[in-house]
CSV table of C-alpha atoms in Angstrom, one decimal:
chain,number,residue,atom,x,y,z
A,1,UNK,CA,123.9,122.0,89.9
A,2,UNK,CA,122.1,118.8,89.0
A,3,UNK,CA,118.7,118.4,90.6
A,4,UNK,CA,119.1,115.1,92.5
A,5,UNK,CA,115.5,115.3,93.6
A,6,UNK,CA,113.1,113.5,91.3
A,7,UNK,CA,111.2,115.7,88.9
A,8,UNK,CA,108.3,114.1,87.2
A,9,UNK,CA,105.9,114.3,84.3
A,10,UNK,CA,104.7,112.5,81.2
A,11,UNK,CA,104.5,113.6,77.7
A,12,UNK,CA,100.9,112.9,77.2
A,13,UNK,CA,98.5,115.2,75.4
A,14,UNK,CA,95.8,116.0,77.9
A,15,UNK,CA,92.9,116.6,75.6
A,16,UNK,CA,89.5,116.9,77.0
A,17,UNK,CA,87.8,113.8,78.4
A,18,UNK,CA,85.3,113.3,75.6
A,19,UNK,CA,82.9,110.4,75.2
A,20,UNK,CA,80.7,108.8,72.7
A,21,UNK,CA,77.1,107.9,73.3
A,22,UNK,CA,75.7,108.8,76.7
A,23,UNK,CA,77.8,112.0,76.9
A,24,UNK,CA,76.3,115.4,77.5
A,25,UNK,CA,78.4,118.6,77.8
A,26,UNK,CA,77.2,121.8,79.5
A,27,UNK,CA,79.3,124.9,79.1
A,28,UNK,CA,79.3,127.1,82.2
A,29,UNK,CA,79.0,130.9,81.9
A,30,UNK,CA,81.0,131.9,84.9
A,31,UNK,CA,80.2,135.6,84.6
A,32,UNK,CA,76.8,134.8,86.1
A,33,UNK,CA,77.2,133.1,89.6
A,34,UNK,CA,73.5,132.0,89.5
A,35,UNK,CA,74.2,130.0,86.4
A,36,UNK,CA,77.5,128.4,87.3
A,37,UNK,CA,76.9,124.7,86.9
A,38,UNK,CA,73.6,124.9,88.8
A,39,UNK,CA,72.8,123.2,92.1
A,40,UNK,CA,75.6,122.6,94.6
A,41,UNK,CA,74.9,118.9,95.2
A,42,UNK,CA,76.8,116.6,92.9
A,43,UNK,CA,80.0,118.5,93.0
A,44,UNK,CA,83.3,116.7,93.9
A,45,UNK,CA,84.3,116.8,97.6
A,46,UNK,CA,85.9,120.2,98.3
A,47,UNK,CA,84.5,121.7,95.1
A,48,UNK,CA,81.6,124.1,94.6
A,49,UNK,CA,80.2,126.3,91.8
A,50,UNK,CA,82.8,128.9,92.9
A,51,UNK,CA,85.8,126.6,92.6
A,52,UNK,CA,87.9,124.5,95.0
A,53,UNK,CA,87.1,125.6,98.6
A,54,UNK,CA,88.8,122.5,100.3
A,55,UNK,CA,92.0,121.4,98.5
A,56,UNK,CA,92.8,118.9,101.3
A,57,UNK,CA,89.3,117.5,101.1
A,58,UNK,CA,89.6,117.0,97.4
A,59,UNK,CA,93.1,115.4,97.7
A,60,UNK,CA,91.8,113.0,100.3
A,61,UNK,CA,88.8,112.0,98.2
A,62,UNK,CA,91.1,111.4,95.2
A,63,UNK,CA,93.4,109.1,97.2
A,64,UNK,CA,90.4,107.3,98.7
A,65,UNK,CA,88.8,106.7,95.4
A,66,UNK,CA,91.9,105.1,94.0
A,67,UNK,CA,92.7,103.1,97.1
A,68,UNK,CA,91.5,99.8,95.8
A,69,UNK,CA,91.0,100.6,92.1
A,70,UNK,CA,93.0,99.5,89.1
A,71,UNK,CA,94.1,102.3,86.8
A,72,UNK,CA,96.6,103.6,84.2
A,73,UNK,CA,98.5,106.7,85.2
A,74,UNK,CA,100.5,108.8,82.7
A,75,UNK,CA,102.7,111.5,84.2
A,76,UNK,CA,105.1,114.0,82.5
A,77,UNK,CA,107.3,116.8,83.6
A,78,UNK,CA,109.2,118.9,81.0
A,79,UNK,CA,111.4,121.9,81.7
A,80,UNK,CA,112.7,124.0,78.8
A,81,UNK,CA,115.0,127.0,78.7
A,82,UNK,CA,113.7,130.4,77.6
A,83,UNK,CA,115.3,129.8,74.1
A,84,UNK,CA,113.1,126.7,73.8
A,85,UNK,CA,115.8,124.0,74.2
A,86,UNK,CA,115.1,121.1,76.5
A,87,UNK,CA,116.5,121.2,80.0
A,88,UNK,CA,114.9,118.0,81.4
A,89,UNK,CA,112.0,115.6,80.8
A,90,UNK,CA,110.7,112.6,82.7
A,91,UNK,CA,107.9,110.4,81.3
A,92,UNK,CA,106.2,107.7,83.4
A,93,UNK,CA,103.3,105.4,82.4
A,94,UNK,CA,102.1,102.9,85.0
A,95,UNK,CA,99.4,100.3,84.7
A,96,UNK,CA,98.2,99.0,88.0
A,97,UNK,CA,95.9,96.0,88.6
A,98,UNK,CA,93.5,95.6,91.5
A,99,UNK,CA,95.9,93.1,93.1
A,100,UNK,CA,98.7,95.7,92.8
A,101,UNK,CA,100.6,94.0,90.1
A,102,UNK,CA,102.1,96.8,88.0
A,103,UNK,CA,104.1,97.6,84.9
A,104,UNK,CA,105.9,100.9,84.6
A,105,UNK,CA,107.6,102.4,81.5
A,106,UNK,CA,110.0,105.3,82.3
A,107,UNK,CA,112.2,107.5,80.1
A,108,UNK,CA,114.5,110.5,80.9
A,109,UNK,CA,115.8,113.0,78.4
A,110,UNK,CA,117.8,116.3,78.7
A,111,UNK,CA,121.0,117.4,80.3
A,112,UNK,CA,119.4,118.1,83.6
A,113,UNK,CA,116.9,115.2,83.7
A,114,UNK,CA,116.6,113.2,86.9
A,115,UNK,CA,119.1,110.4,87.5
A,116,UNK,CA,116.8,107.6,88.6
A,117,UNK,CA,117.8,105.6,85.5
A,118,UNK,CA,121.4,106.9,85.4
A,119,UNK,CA,122.7,109.4,82.9
A,120,UNK,CA,120.0,110.5,80.4
A,121,UNK,CA,118.8,109.7,77.9
A,122,UNK,CA,117.7,106.5,79.4
A,123,UNK,CA,114.7,104.1,79.4
A,124,UNK,CA,113.5,101.2,81.4
A,125,UNK,CA,110.5,99.0,82.1
A,126,UNK,CA,109.6,97.5,85.5
A,127,UNK,CA,107.1,94.8,86.5
A,128,UNK,CA,106.1,93.3,89.8
A,129,UNK,CA,103.4,91.2,91.4
A,130,UNK,CA,104.5,92.5,94.8
A,131,UNK,CA,106.6,89.4,95.3
A,132,UNK,CA,109.0,89.3,92.3
A,133,UNK,CA,110.5,92.5,90.9
A,134,UNK,CA,112.1,92.6,87.4
A,135,UNK,CA,113.5,95.2,85.1
A,136,UNK,CA,114.4,95.7,81.5
A,137,UNK,CA,116.9,98.5,81.0
A,138,UNK,CA,118.1,100.3,77.8
A,139,UNK,CA,117.0,102.6,75.0
A,140,UNK,CA,117.8,100.0,72.4
A,141,UNK,CA,115.4,97.0,72.7
A,142,UNK,CA,118.0,94.8,70.9
A,143,UNK,CA,120.6,95.5,73.5
A,144,UNK,CA,118.6,95.7,76.8
A,145,UNK,CA,119.7,94.3,80.0
A,146,UNK,CA,117.3,92.3,82.2
A,147,UNK,CA,117.5,91.5,85.9
A,148,UNK,CA,115.5,90.8,89.1
A,149,UNK,CA,115.9,93.3,91.9
A,150,UNK,CA,114.9,94.1,95.4
A,151,UNK,CA,113.2,97.5,96.0
A,152,UNK,CA,115.6,100.0,97.5
A,153,UNK,CA,114.7,100.9,101.1
A,154,UNK,CA,111.6,98.7,100.7
A,155,UNK,CA,110.0,101.4,98.6
A,156,UNK,CA,111.9,102.4,95.4
A,157,UNK,CA,110.5,100.2,92.6
A,158,UNK,CA,107.2,99.3,94.3
A,159,UNK,CA,103.8,100.2,92.9
A,160,UNK,CA,103.5,102.9,95.6
A,161,UNK,CA,106.7,104.4,94.4
A,162,UNK,CA,105.7,104.7,90.8
A,163,UNK,CA,102.1,105.8,91.2
A,164,UNK,CA,102.5,108.1,94.3
A,165,UNK,CA,106.1,109.2,94.6
A,166,UNK,CA,107.9,109.1,91.2
A,167,UNK,CA,104.9,110.3,89.2
A,168,UNK,CA,104.5,113.3,91.4
A,169,UNK,CA,107.9,114.8,92.1
A,170,UNK,CA,109.8,112.4,94.2
A,171,UNK,CA,111.0,113.0,97.7
A,172,UNK,CA,108.0,113.5,100.0
A,173,UNK,CA,105.7,114.2,97.0
A,174,UNK,CA,102.6,112.1,96.2
A,175,UNK,CA,99.4,112.5,94.3
A,176,UNK,CA,97.5,113.8,97.3
A,177,UNK,CA,100.1,116.4,98.2
A,178,UNK,CA,100.4,117.5,94.6
A,179,UNK,CA,96.6,118.0,94.4
A,180,UNK,CA,96.4,119.9,97.7
A,181,UNK,CA,99.4,122.1,97.0
A,182,UNK,CA,98.2,122.9,93.5
A,183,UNK,CA,94.6,123.8,94.3
A,184,UNK,CA,95.6,125.5,97.5
A,185,UNK,CA,97.8,127.9,95.5
A,186,UNK,CA,95.3,129.0,92.8
A,187,UNK,CA,91.8,130.1,92.4
A,188,UNK,CA,89.8,128.2,89.8
A,189,UNK,CA,86.5,128.6,88.0
A,190,UNK,CA,84.3,125.8,86.7
A,191,UNK,CA,84.0,126.3,83.0
A,192,UNK,CA,82.3,123.1,81.8
A,193,UNK,CA,80.3,120.2,83.1
A,194,UNK,CA,80.3,116.9,81.2
A,195,UNK,CA,78.4,113.7,82.0
A,196,UNK,CA,79.9,110.4,80.7
A,197,UNK,CA,77.9,107.2,81.3
A,198,UNK,CA,76.5,108.6,84.5
A,199,UNK,CA,79.8,110.1,85.8
A,200,UNK,CA,79.9,113.9,85.9
A,201,UNK,CA,83.2,115.6,85.2
A,202,UNK,CA,84.0,119.3,85.9
A,203,UNK,CA,86.6,121.2,83.9
A,204,UNK,CA,88.4,123.7,86.1
A,205,UNK,CA,90.6,126.6,84.9
A,206,UNK,CA,92.9,128.8,87.0
A,207,UNK,CA,91.9,132.4,87.3
A,208,UNK,CA,94.4,133.7,89.9
A,209,UNK,CA,97.5,132.5,91.7
A,210,UNK,CA,97.8,133.0,95.5
A,211,UNK,CA,100.9,130.8,96.3
A,212,UNK,CA,103.7,128.7,94.9
A,213,UNK,CA,103.4,125.5,96.9
A,214,UNK,CA,103.0,123.6,93.6
A,215,UNK,CA,106.6,124.5,92.6
A,216,UNK,CA,109.7,122.8,94.0
A,217,UNK,CA,111.7,124.7,96.6
A,218,UNK,CA,114.6,125.4,94.3
A,219,UNK,CA,112.3,127.4,91.9
A,220,UNK,CA,112.1,131.1,92.6
A,221,UNK,CA,110.4,134.1,90.9
A,222,UNK,CA,107.5,131.8,89.9
A,223,UNK,CA,104.9,133.3,87.6
A,224,UNK,CA,102.6,133.0,84.6
A,225,UNK,CA,100.8,130.0,85.9
A,226,UNK,CA,98.1,128.4,83.7
A,227,UNK,CA,96.1,125.3,84.8
A,228,UNK,CA,93.3,123.2,83.3
A,229,UNK,CA,92.0,120.2,85.3
A,230,UNK,CA,89.2,117.7,85.0
A,231,UNK,CA,87.6,116.5,88.3
A,232,UNK,CA,84.9,113.8,88.6
A,233,UNK,CA,82.0,114.0,91.1
A,234,UNK,CA,83.7,111.1,93.0
A,235,UNK,CA,86.7,113.3,93.8
A,236,UNK,CA,89.0,111.7,91.3
A,237,UNK,CA,91.2,114.3,89.7
A,238,UNK,CA,91.2,112.6,86.3
A,239,UNK,CA,93.7,115.0,84.7
A,240,UNK,CA,95.6,118.2,85.1
A,241,UNK,CA,98.0,120.1,83.0
A,242,UNK,CA,99.8,123.2,84.2
A,243,UNK,CA,102.8,125.3,83.3
A,244,UNK,CA,104.6,128.2,84.9
A,245,UNK,CA,107.8,130.2,84.5
A,246,UNK,CA,110.5,130.2,87.2
A,247,UNK,CA,114.2,130.7,87.9
A,248,UNK,CA,116.1,127.5,88.6
A,249,UNK,CA,119.9,127.5,89.2
A,250,UNK,CA,120.0,131.1,88.0
A,251,UNK,CA,118.3,130.5,84.7
A,252,UNK,CA,114.7,131.3,83.6
A,253,UNK,CA,112.8,128.2,82.6
A,254,UNK,CA,109.3,127.1,81.8
A,255,UNK,CA,108.0,124.1,83.6
A,256,UNK,CA,105.2,122.0,82.0
A,257,UNK,CA,103.6,119.3,84.1
A,258,UNK,CA,100.8,116.9,83.3
A,259,UNK,CA,99.1,113.8,84.7
A,260,UNK,CA,96.2,111.8,83.6
A,261,UNK,CA,94.3,108.7,84.9
A,262,UNK,CA,92.5,106.3,82.6
A,263,UNK,CA,91.0,102.8,82.8
A,264,UNK,CA,90.0,103.3,86.4
A,265,UNK,CA,88.5,100.0,87.6
A,266,UNK,CA,89.1,98.2,84.3
A,267,UNK,CA,92.9,98.2,83.9
A,268,UNK,CA,94.6,94.7,83.8
A,269,UNK,CA,98.3,94.0,83.8
A,270,UNK,CA,100.0,91.0,82.2
A,271,UNK,CA,103.5,89.6,82.8
A,272,UNK,CA,106.0,90.9,80.2
A,273,UNK,CA,107.4,88.7,77.5
A,274,UNK,CA,110.9,89.2,78.9
A,275,UNK,CA,110.0,88.0,82.4
A,276,UNK,CA,112.0,84.7,82.1
A,277,UNK,CA,115.1,86.5,80.8
A,278,UNK,CA,115.0,88.8,83.8
A,279,UNK,CA,114.5,86.0,86.4
A,280,UNK,CA,117.2,83.8,84.9
């Protein structure tokens, strides 16, 4: 049965958050609790040298940090069958300005990919300044269709939809819920501390799974979870990538999910070149 619910993710490689000058990296030897990252102050809200003790606190800090910031968000969800063939993939990249003008690029691939763009494979771009909403639809740039639209239900197609709902699973999902469910279902250890231009980032790695809230309801027999995340001292969950095995619609699959924020506070959004075509 097709999954009507929106499944999200973006095919981005979440390499480490490196830096040039002004960057210091401190590996953390987690075998010795006295040496794990050092003093407790400076950790992100809800995080200590022993891991994430307050998933809801961390989720709230993440949402508050981004509340009035511009940023670029890349999200990917890929599901493959056990033989390695693609089941579904949804890629979303959203650039969001401080005034909440946005531009989103969305692609779907695979026989069981979500239907938000129609039958996959499909691709579309969206732009809005919160007053005018336009779309360019089609895989082939030479044969795209352009139109102006009104957000369905006052939500689908808004900046909140792309950055909070679509990018994090659809339905009642959002960034905060995803973060809380994920870190509330696993134990993590802090494996590295990195300072970039005065901002400290902590690399977290899963050590044990205690729940399955991070997986959709239709997924059963969830196991083999791996997780790597980077969290800033501000509470921003800058990136996370995780994967797990599960049974969906009677078939064993591997789910790969990733999201990453960049350009926080510096992202700008310009009107697309096809704006006039869409509004005419």
